[in-house]
Coordinates of C-alpha atoms (C1' of nucleotides) in Angstrom, one line a residue:
Chain A
L1 CA 134.4 107.8 107.3
R2 CA 133.6 105.5 110.1
Y3 CA 132.1 102.1 109.1
D4 CA 132.6 100.9 105.5
K5 CA 129.4 101.5 103.6
S6 CA 128.6 97.8 103.5
H7 CA 127.8 97.9 107.2
K8 CA 124.6 100.1 106.9
V9 CA 123.6 98.3 103.7
E10 CA 123.8 95.0 105.6
T11 CA 121.8 96.3 108.5
R12 CA 119.1 97.6 106.2
R13 CA 118.9 94.2 104.5
R14 CA 118.5 92.5 107.9
V15 CA 115.6 94.9 108.8
V16 CA 113.8 94.3 105.5
E17 CA 114.2 90.5 105.9
A18 CA 112.9 90.6 109.5
A19 CA 110.0 92.7 108.4
G20 CA 109.1 90.3 105.6
R21 CA 108.9 87.4 108.1
R22 CA 106.9 89.3 110.7
F23 CA 104.5 90.7 108.1
R24 CA 103.8 87.2 106.8
R25 CA 103.4 85.7 110.2
N26 CA 101.4 88.4 112.1
G27 CA 100.2 90.7 109.3
I28 CA 101.5 94.1 108.3
E29 CA 99.3 96.2 110.5
A30 CA 99.8 94.1 113.6
T31 CA 103.6 94.3 113.3
G32 CA 105.2 97.2 115.2
V33 CA 108.3 99.0 114.1
A34 CA 109.9 98.3 117.5
E35 CA 109.1 94.6 117.2
L36 CA 110.7 94.1 113.8
M37 CA 113.7 96.2 114.8
A38 CA 114.2 94.0 117.8
D39 CA 114.1 91.0 115.4
A40 CA 117.0 92.6 113.5
G41 CA 118.9 93.1 116.8
L42 CA 118.3 96.9 117.0
T43 CA 116.2 99.4 118.9
H44 CA 113.3 101.2 117.3
G45 CA 114.9 104.7 117.1
G46 CA 117.4 103.6 114.4
F47 CA 114.6 102.8 112.0
Y48 CA 114.2 106.3 110.6
G49 CA 117.9 106.3 109.7
H50 CA 117.0 103.6 107.1
F51 CA 113.4 104.3 106.0
P52 CA 111.3 107.5 105.8
S53 CA 108.2 105.7 107.2
K54 CA 106.8 102.3 108.0
E55 CA 105.0 102.3 104.6
A56 CA 108.3 102.7 102.8
L57 CA 109.6 99.6 104.6
V58 CA 106.3 97.7 103.8
E59 CA 106.8 98.5 100.1
E60 CA 110.4 97.2 100.2
A61 CA 109.6 94.2 102.3
V62 CA 106.8 93.1 100.0
A63 CA 109.1 93.4 97.0
E64 CA 111.7 91.3 98.8
C65 CA 109.1 88.6 99.8
V66 CA 107.9 88.5 96.2
E67 CA 111.4 88.1 94.9
R68 CA 112.3 85.4 97.5
N69 CA 109.2 83.5 96.6
Y70 CA 110.0 83.6 92.9
Q71 CA 113.6 82.4 93.5
L72 CA 112.4 79.5 95.7
F73 CA 110.0 78.4 93.1
A74 CA 112.4 78.8 90.2
G75 CA 114.9 76.8 92.2
R76 CA 112.5 73.9 92.7
V77 CA 111.6 73.9 89.1
A78 CA 115.3 73.7 88.0
Q79 CA 116.0 70.9 90.5
A80 CA 113.0 68.9 89.4
R81 CA 114.2 69.2 85.8
K82 CA 117.7 68.0 86.8
E83 CA 116.1 65.0 88.5
G84 CA 114.0 64.2 85.5
L85 CA 110.7 64.9 87.4
D86 CA 107.7 66.8 86.1
P87 CA 108.2 70.3 87.5
I88 CA 104.5 71.1 87.7
E89 CA 103.8 68.0 89.8
V90 CA 106.7 68.8 92.1
V91 CA 105.6 72.4 92.6
L92 CA 102.0 71.5 93.2
H93 CA 102.8 68.8 95.7
A94 CA 105.0 71.3 97.5
Y95 CA 102.3 74.0 97.5
F96 CA 99.3 72.0 98.6
S97 CA 101.0 70.5 101.6
T98 CA 100.7 70.8 105.4
V99 CA 104.3 71.8 105.5
Y100 CA 103.8 74.8 103.3
R101 CA 100.5 75.6 105.1
D102 CA 102.4 75.8 108.4
L103 CA 105.4 77.6 107.0
V104 CA 103.8 81.0 107.3
E105 CA 106.7 83.3 107.9
D106 CA 108.8 81.9 105.1
G107 CA 105.9 80.7 103.0
C108 CA 103.7 82.1 100.2
T109 CA 103.8 85.9 100.1
Y110 CA 100.5 85.9 98.2
A111 CA 98.5 83.7 100.6
A112 CA 99.9 85.7 103.6
L113 CA 99.4 89.2 102.3
A114 CA 96.8 89.4 99.5
Q115 CA 94.0 90.6 101.7
E116 CA 96.0 93.3 103.5
I117 CA 97.8 94.6 100.4
A118 CA 94.4 95.5 98.9
R119 CA 94.2 98.3 101.4
H120 CA 97.8 99.7 100.9
P121 CA 98.9 102.5 98.6
P122 CA 99.4 101.9 94.8
K123 CA 103.2 101.7 95.0
T124 CA 103.1 98.8 97.5
R125 CA 100.4 97.1 95.4
E126 CA 102.5 97.5 92.3
G127 CA 105.3 95.3 93.7
F128 CA 102.8 92.7 94.7
S129 CA 101.0 92.8 91.3
E130 CA 104.3 92.3 89.5
G131 CA 105.0 89.3 91.6
V132 CA 101.6 87.8 90.9
T133 CA 102.0 88.1 87.1
R134 CA 105.5 86.7 87.2
M135 CA 104.2 83.7 89.1
F136 CA 101.4 83.2 86.5
T137 CA 104.0 83.3 83.7
L138 CA 106.3 80.9 85.6
V139 CA 103.5 78.4 86.1
A140 CA 102.3 78.8 82.6
G141 CA 105.8 77.8 81.4
L142 CA 105.4 74.4 83.1
L143 CA 102.1 73.5 81.3
P144 CA 102.0 71.4 78.1
Q145 CA 103.8 73.0 75.1
S146 CA 101.1 71.7 72.9
W147 CA 98.6 74.1 74.5
S148 CA 98.1 77.6 73.1
E149 CA 99.8 80.5 74.9
D150 CA 96.4 81.7 76.1
R151 CA 95.2 78.4 77.4
R152 CA 98.5 78.0 79.4
Q153 CA 98.3 81.5 80.8
Q154 CA 94.6 81.1 81.8
T155 CA 95.1 77.7 83.4
A156 CA 98.2 78.9 85.3
T157 CA 96.2 81.9 86.6
A158 CA 93.4 79.7 87.8
M159 CA 95.8 77.2 89.4
F160 CA 97.6 79.9 91.3
S161 CA 94.3 81.5 92.5
M162 CA 93.3 78.0 93.8
A163 CA 96.6 77.6 95.6
V164 CA 96.3 80.9 97.3
G165 CA 92.7 80.3 98.3
A166 CA 93.4 76.8 99.5
L167 CA 96.3 77.8 101.7
Q168 CA 94.3 80.6 103.3
L169 CA 91.3 78.5 104.0
A170 CA 93.4 75.6 105.3
R171 CA 95.0 78.1 107.7
A172 CA 91.8 79.7 108.8
V173 CA 89.8 76.6 109.4
H174 CA 90.1 75.2 113.0
D175 CA 89.5 71.5 112.3
P176 CA 92.7 69.9 111.1
K177 CA 90.8 67.3 109.2
V178 CA 89.0 69.9 107.1
S179 CA 92.2 71.7 106.7
E180 CA 93.9 68.7 105.1
Q181 CA 90.8 68.0 103.0
I182 CA 91.1 71.5 101.5
L183 CA 94.8 70.9 100.6
E184 CA 94.1 67.4 99.1
A185 CA 91.1 68.6 97.1
G186 CA 93.2 71.6 95.8
L187 CA 96.1 69.3 94.8
S188 CA 94.0 66.8 92.9
S189 CA 92.0 69.5 91.1
A190 CA 95.1 71.5 90.3
L191 CA 96.7 68.4 88.8
A192 CA 93.6 67.7 86.8
L193 CA 93.7 71.3 85.4
A194 CA 97.5 70.8 84.6
R195 CA 96.8 67.7 82.6
G196 CA 93.8 69.2 80.8
Chain B
L1 CA 60.2 98.3 132.5
R2 CA 61.1 101.1 130.2
Y3 CA 61.5 100.1 126.6
D4 CA 60.0 96.8 125.4
K5 CA 62.7 94.2 125.1
S6 CA 62.6 94.2 121.3
H7 CA 64.3 97.6 121.4
K8 CA 67.6 96.5 122.7
V9 CA 67.6 93.3 120.6
E10 CA 67.1 95.5 117.5
T11 CA 69.9 97.8 118.5
R12 CA 72.2 94.9 119.0
R13 CA 71.3 93.5 115.7
R14 CA 72.1 96.8 114.0
V15 CA 75.5 96.9 115.7
V16 CA 76.4 93.3 114.6
E17 CA 75.3 94.1 111.0
A18 CA 77.3 97.3 110.9
A19 CA 80.3 95.4 112.3
G20 CA 80.0 92.8 109.6
R21 CA 80.1 95.4 106.9
R22 CA 83.1 97.3 108.4
F23 CA 85.1 94.2 109.1
R24 CA 84.7 93.0 105.5
R25 CA 85.5 96.5 104.0
N26 CA 88.4 97.6 106.3
G27 CA 89.5 94.5 108.1
I28 CA 88.7 93.5 111.7
E29 CA 91.7 95.0 113.4
A30 CA 91.5 98.2 111.4
T31 CA 87.9 98.8 112.6
G32 CA 87.5 100.6 115.8
V33 CA 84.6 100.1 118.3
A34 CA 83.7 103.9 118.0
E35 CA 83.6 103.6 114.3
L36 CA 81.2 100.8 114.0
M37 CA 79.0 102.2 116.8
A38 CA 78.7 105.4 114.8
D39 CA 77.7 103.3 111.8
A40 CA 74.8 102.0 113.9
G41 CA 73.9 105.5 115.0
L42 CA 75.3 105.2 118.5
T43 CA 78.3 106.4 120.6
H44 CA 81.1 104.1 121.7
G45 CA 80.2 104.0 125.4
G46 CA 77.1 102.0 124.8
F47 CA 79.0 99.1 123.2
Y48 CA 79.7 97.3 126.5
G49 CA 76.1 97.2 127.4
H50 CA 75.7 94.8 124.5
F51 CA 79.0 92.9 124.3
P52 CA 81.7 92.0 126.9
S53 CA 84.5 92.8 124.5
K54 CA 85.3 93.6 120.9
E55 CA 86.3 89.9 120.3
A56 CA 82.8 88.8 121.4
L57 CA 81.3 91.1 118.7
V58 CA 83.8 89.8 116.2
E59 CA 82.7 86.2 116.9
E60 CA 79.1 87.2 116.4
A61 CA 79.6 89.3 113.4
V62 CA 81.6 86.6 111.6
A63 CA 78.8 84.1 112.3
E64 CA 76.3 86.6 111.0
C65 CA 78.3 87.3 107.8
V66 CA 78.6 83.5 107.2
E67 CA 74.9 83.0 107.6
R68 CA 74.1 85.9 105.3
N69 CA 76.4 84.6 102.7
Y70 CA 74.8 81.2 102.8
Q71 CA 71.3 82.6 102.5
L72 CA 72.4 84.8 99.5
F73 CA 73.8 81.8 97.8
A74 CA 71.0 79.4 98.6
G75 CA 68.6 82.1 97.3
R76 CA 70.4 82.4 94.0
V77 CA 70.4 78.6 93.6
A78 CA 66.7 78.4 94.2
Q79 CA 66.0 81.2 91.8
A80 CA 68.2 79.6 89.1
R81 CA 66.3 76.4 89.5
K82 CA 62.9 78.2 89.2
E83 CA 64.1 79.8 86.0
G84 CA 65.3 76.5 84.6
L85 CA 69.0 77.6 84.5
D86 CA 72.0 75.5 85.7
P87 CA 72.6 76.7 89.3
I88 CA 76.3 76.0 89.2
E89 CA 76.7 78.2 86.1
V90 CA 74.7 81.0 87.6
V91 CA 76.6 80.9 90.9
L92 CA 80.0 80.8 89.3
H93 CA 79.2 83.7 86.9
A94 CA 78.1 85.7 89.9
Y95 CA 81.2 84.9 91.9
F96 CA 83.9 85.5 89.4
S97 CA 82.6 88.9 88.4
T98 CA 83.9 92.5 88.7
V99 CA 80.6 93.3 90.5
Y100 CA 81.3 90.7 93.3
R101 CA 85.0 91.7 93.4
D102 CA 83.9 95.3 94.1
L103 CA 81.1 94.4 96.5
V104 CA 83.5 94.1 99.4
E105 CA 81.4 95.1 102.4
D106 CA 78.4 93.0 101.3
G107 CA 80.5 90.4 99.5
C108 CA 82.2 87.1 100.2
T109 CA 82.9 86.7 103.9
Y110 CA 85.6 84.2 103.2
A111 CA 87.6 86.2 100.7
A112 CA 87.3 89.2 103.0
L113 CA 88.3 87.6 106.3
A114 CA 90.1 84.3 105.7
Q115 CA 93.5 85.8 106.4
E116 CA 92.7 87.7 109.5
I117 CA 90.5 84.9 111.0
A118 CA 93.6 82.6 111.1
R119 CA 94.9 84.8 113.9
H120 CA 91.7 84.9 116.0
P121 CA 90.7 82.7 119.0
P122 CA 89.3 79.2 118.3
K123 CA 85.7 80.2 119.0
T124 CA 85.7 82.8 116.3
R125 CA 87.4 80.4 113.9
E126 CA 84.8 77.8 114.6
G127 CA 82.0 79.9 113.2
F128 CA 84.1 80.6 110.1
S129 CA 85.0 76.9 109.7
E130 CA 81.4 75.8 109.9
G131 CA 80.5 78.3 107.2
V132 CA 83.3 77.0 105.0
T133 CA 82.1 73.4 105.2
R134 CA 78.5 74.4 104.6
M135 CA 79.6 76.2 101.5
F136 CA 81.5 73.2 100.3
T137 CA 78.4 71.0 100.8
L138 CA 76.1 73.5 99.1
V139 CA 78.4 73.7 96.0
A140 CA 78.9 69.9 96.0
G141 CA 75.1 69.5 95.8
L142 CA 75.1 71.4 92.5
L143 CA 77.6 69.1 90.8
P144 CA 76.5 66.2 88.6
Q145 CA 74.5 63.5 90.5
S146 CA 76.3 60.9 88.5
W147 CA 79.6 61.6 90.3
S148 CA 80.5 59.9 93.5
E149 CA 79.9 61.8 96.8
D150 CA 83.6 62.1 97.3
R151 CA 84.3 63.5 93.9
R152 CA 81.6 66.1 94.2
Q153 CA 82.8 67.1 97.7
Q154 CA 86.4 67.3 96.5
T155 CA 85.6 69.3 93.3
A156 CA 83.4 71.7 95.3
T157 CA 86.2 72.3 97.8
A158 CA 88.7 73.1 95.1
M159 CA 86.3 75.4 93.3
F160 CA 85.5 77.3 96.4
S161 CA 89.2 77.7 97.2
M162 CA 89.7 79.0 93.7
A163 CA 86.9 81.5 94.1
V164 CA 88.3 82.8 97.3
G165 CA 91.9 83.1 95.9
A166 CA 90.8 84.7 92.7
L167 CA 88.6 87.3 94.4
Q168 CA 91.5 88.2 96.8
L169 CA 94.1 88.4 94.0
A170 CA 91.7 90.4 91.8
R171 CA 91.3 92.9 94.7
A172 CA 95.0 93.1 95.6
V173 CA 96.4 93.6 92.1
H174 CA 96.6 97.2 91.0
D175 CA 96.2 96.8 87.2
P176 CA 92.5 96.5 86.3
K177 CA 93.3 94.4 83.2
V178 CA 95.2 91.8 85.2
S179 CA 92.4 91.8 87.8
E180 CA 89.8 91.0 85.1
Q181 CA 92.1 88.3 83.7
I182 CA 92.2 86.6 87.1
L183 CA 88.4 86.5 87.3
E184 CA 88.0 85.3 83.7
A185 CA 90.6 82.6 84.1
G186 CA 89.0 81.5 87.4
L187 CA 85.5 81.4 85.8
S188 CA 86.5 79.2 82.9
S189 CA 88.6 76.8 84.9
A190 CA 85.9 76.5 87.5
L191 CA 83.3 75.8 84.8
A192 CA 85.7 73.2 83.4
L193 CA 86.0 71.5 86.8
A194 CA 82.2 71.6 87.2
R195 CA 81.8 69.8 83.9
G196 CA 84.5 67.2 84.7
Chain C
dT1 C1' 43.3 112.1 131.3
dG2 C1' 47.4 114.1 133.7
dT3 C1' 51.5 113.9 136.6
dA4 C1' 55.4 111.8 139.3
dC5 C1' 58.4 108.2 139.2
dA6 C1' 61.6 104.2 138.5
dT7 C1' 64.1 102.0 134.8
dC8 C1' 68.0 101.3 132.0
dA9 C1' 69.7 102.2 126.9
dG10 C1' 72.7 105.2 125.6
dT11 C1' 76.2 109.2 126.6
dG12 C1' 80.8 111.1 126.7
dA13 C1' 84.9 112.2 129.6
dA14 C1' 88.6 109.6 131.3
dC15 C1' 91.9 105.6 131.9
dG16 C1' 96.2 103.0 130.5
dC17 C1' 98.5 101.4 126.7
dG18 C1' 101.1 100.7 122.4
dC19 C1' 101.5 102.7 118.1
dG20 C1' 104.5 105.6 114.5
dT21 C1' 107.6 109.2 114.7
dT22 C1' 111.2 112.7 116.5
dC23 C1' 115.4 114.1 118.4
dA24 C1' 119.3 115.1 121.5
dC25 C1' 122.6 111.8 122.7
dT26 C1' 126.3 108.1 122.8
dG27 C1' 129.9 105.4 121.7
dA28 C1' 132.3 102.1 118.4
dT29 C1' 134.8 102.8 114.5
dG30 C1' 138.5 104.1 110.6
dT31 C1' 141.7 107.8 109.8
dA32 C1' 145.3 111.4 110.6
dC33 C1' 149.2 112.6 112.9
Chain D
dT1 C1' 152.9 101.6 116.6
dG2 C1' 150.2 104.7 119.7
dT3 C1' 146.9 108.5 120.5
dA4 C1' 143.4 112.1 119.5
dC5 C1' 139.7 113.0 116.7
dA6 C1' 135.6 113.3 113.6
dT7 C1' 131.9 110.5 111.9
dC8 C1' 127.5 108.7 112.0
dA9 C1' 124.9 104.1 113.0
dG10 C1' 122.4 103.2 116.7
dT11 C1' 120.1 104.5 121.4
dG12 C1' 116.2 105.5 124.3
dA13 C1' 113.2 109.1 126.3
dA14 C1' 109.5 111.7 124.8
dC15 C1' 105.6 113.3 121.6
dG16 C1' 100.7 113.2 120.0
dC17 C1' 97.3 110.0 118.8
dG18 C1' 93.7 106.5 118.6
dC19 C1' 92.8 102.2 120.5
dG20 C1' 89.7 99.1 123.8
dT21 C1' 87.6 99.7 128.0
dT22 C1' 85.4 101.8 132.3
dC23 C1' 82.1 104.5 134.7
dA24 C1' 79.3 108.3 136.7
dC25 C1' 75.7 110.4 134.3
dT26 C1' 71.5 111.7 131.5
dG27 C1' 67.1 111.6 129.7
dA28 C1' 63.4 109.2 127.0
dT29 C1' 60.3 105.9 128.1
dG30 C1' 56.2 102.8 130.1
dT31 C1' 53.8 102.4 134.4
dA32 C1' 51.4 103.6 138.7
dC33 C1' 48.4 106.7 140.9

DNA sequence: TGTACATCAGTGAACGCGCGTTCACTGATGTAC
DNA sequence: TGTACATCAGTGAACGCGCGTTCACTGATGTAC
């Protein structure tokens, strides 16, 4: 044996992470294998020692982005609770903000990839779908306990859809004023939905 | 003179329309010049007799999609009024439906292109942005007259964001049941927002 | 009315380029002696 | 402890391919005689 096995595992992890960032920033199709290997400090040839194809990496990178998003969110919720704040308010303010709008490469996986994912093979879409339903459930858990399970799930789903749509439109629009109005409108309506 | 001038104008129109469809179905980047020229019944070489570059066509096709979307919507509103129905209900039911989810190439320009447009030059984004604000205003006009101008604009903005996000997530998710839940949740929450 | 002609919308071969992928290789490493 | 060696993670030239774009051309058309 040459390197200890952790070496290759670590390199692979670095490639997946670099891919996740690039995919969110520039899109999956627009990101070349050579480009993301360079991000990980490697040359393109080594790629196929880690993955059988670009699509295999896409699948893994999407799953990693989804997981990372979930952890980030769950972390914020836990911290809000520790500080005695309403988690749903903290989370919504974080989401519908110019900071999150501009944080593309480390930002929301769903706003960044939803459109492109729809044209990828089922396996890739499965990881994405699982992430979506987990987010729905996480948000539903932050809504009033007095509501029925169904109502919470439904409201959470709608709120999350609104968050994804608002982030995307806020990014697409060229007038910064309109962009901010989209975020503000989304925030206040999402808060209204959360309060019933 | 050879052909009457209407001939070239008509061909150009056909190319722009074919491009709009392809862009919505397969994405802008994934659509080749040869492909959309074939859709219009031509070969790729003729393209540059009509447009200086692919990006110039993109700009025009986006503007055409935006306009077409607006007309479609305005038409539905007018018809609902004629039939004595509440236009906002008619429009929301049409939007948050499996039919509209599956009608990609003739469907919502914003759900289909928002993500990609964010990476295009300012001129292309301007046409898109203008369309977005026009849609906001159109929807705002359907909300209760008793509300303040601000409230209507804000609610319309949030509703439209939700529609775009819900359509995208419903398209991306691989489980049809989850996809339908997203549409249903979006519809009932959008109706709730419309009623205050 | 019939023919020769000029026009120019549309054709299709060719270009440089970057993509995903392959493969013969290199050279830093942990191990055996 | 020092050296020779086998391993294999990573290198980089090369591939076929499709992209956007160019350009010399073709041939259907309306017009002039």
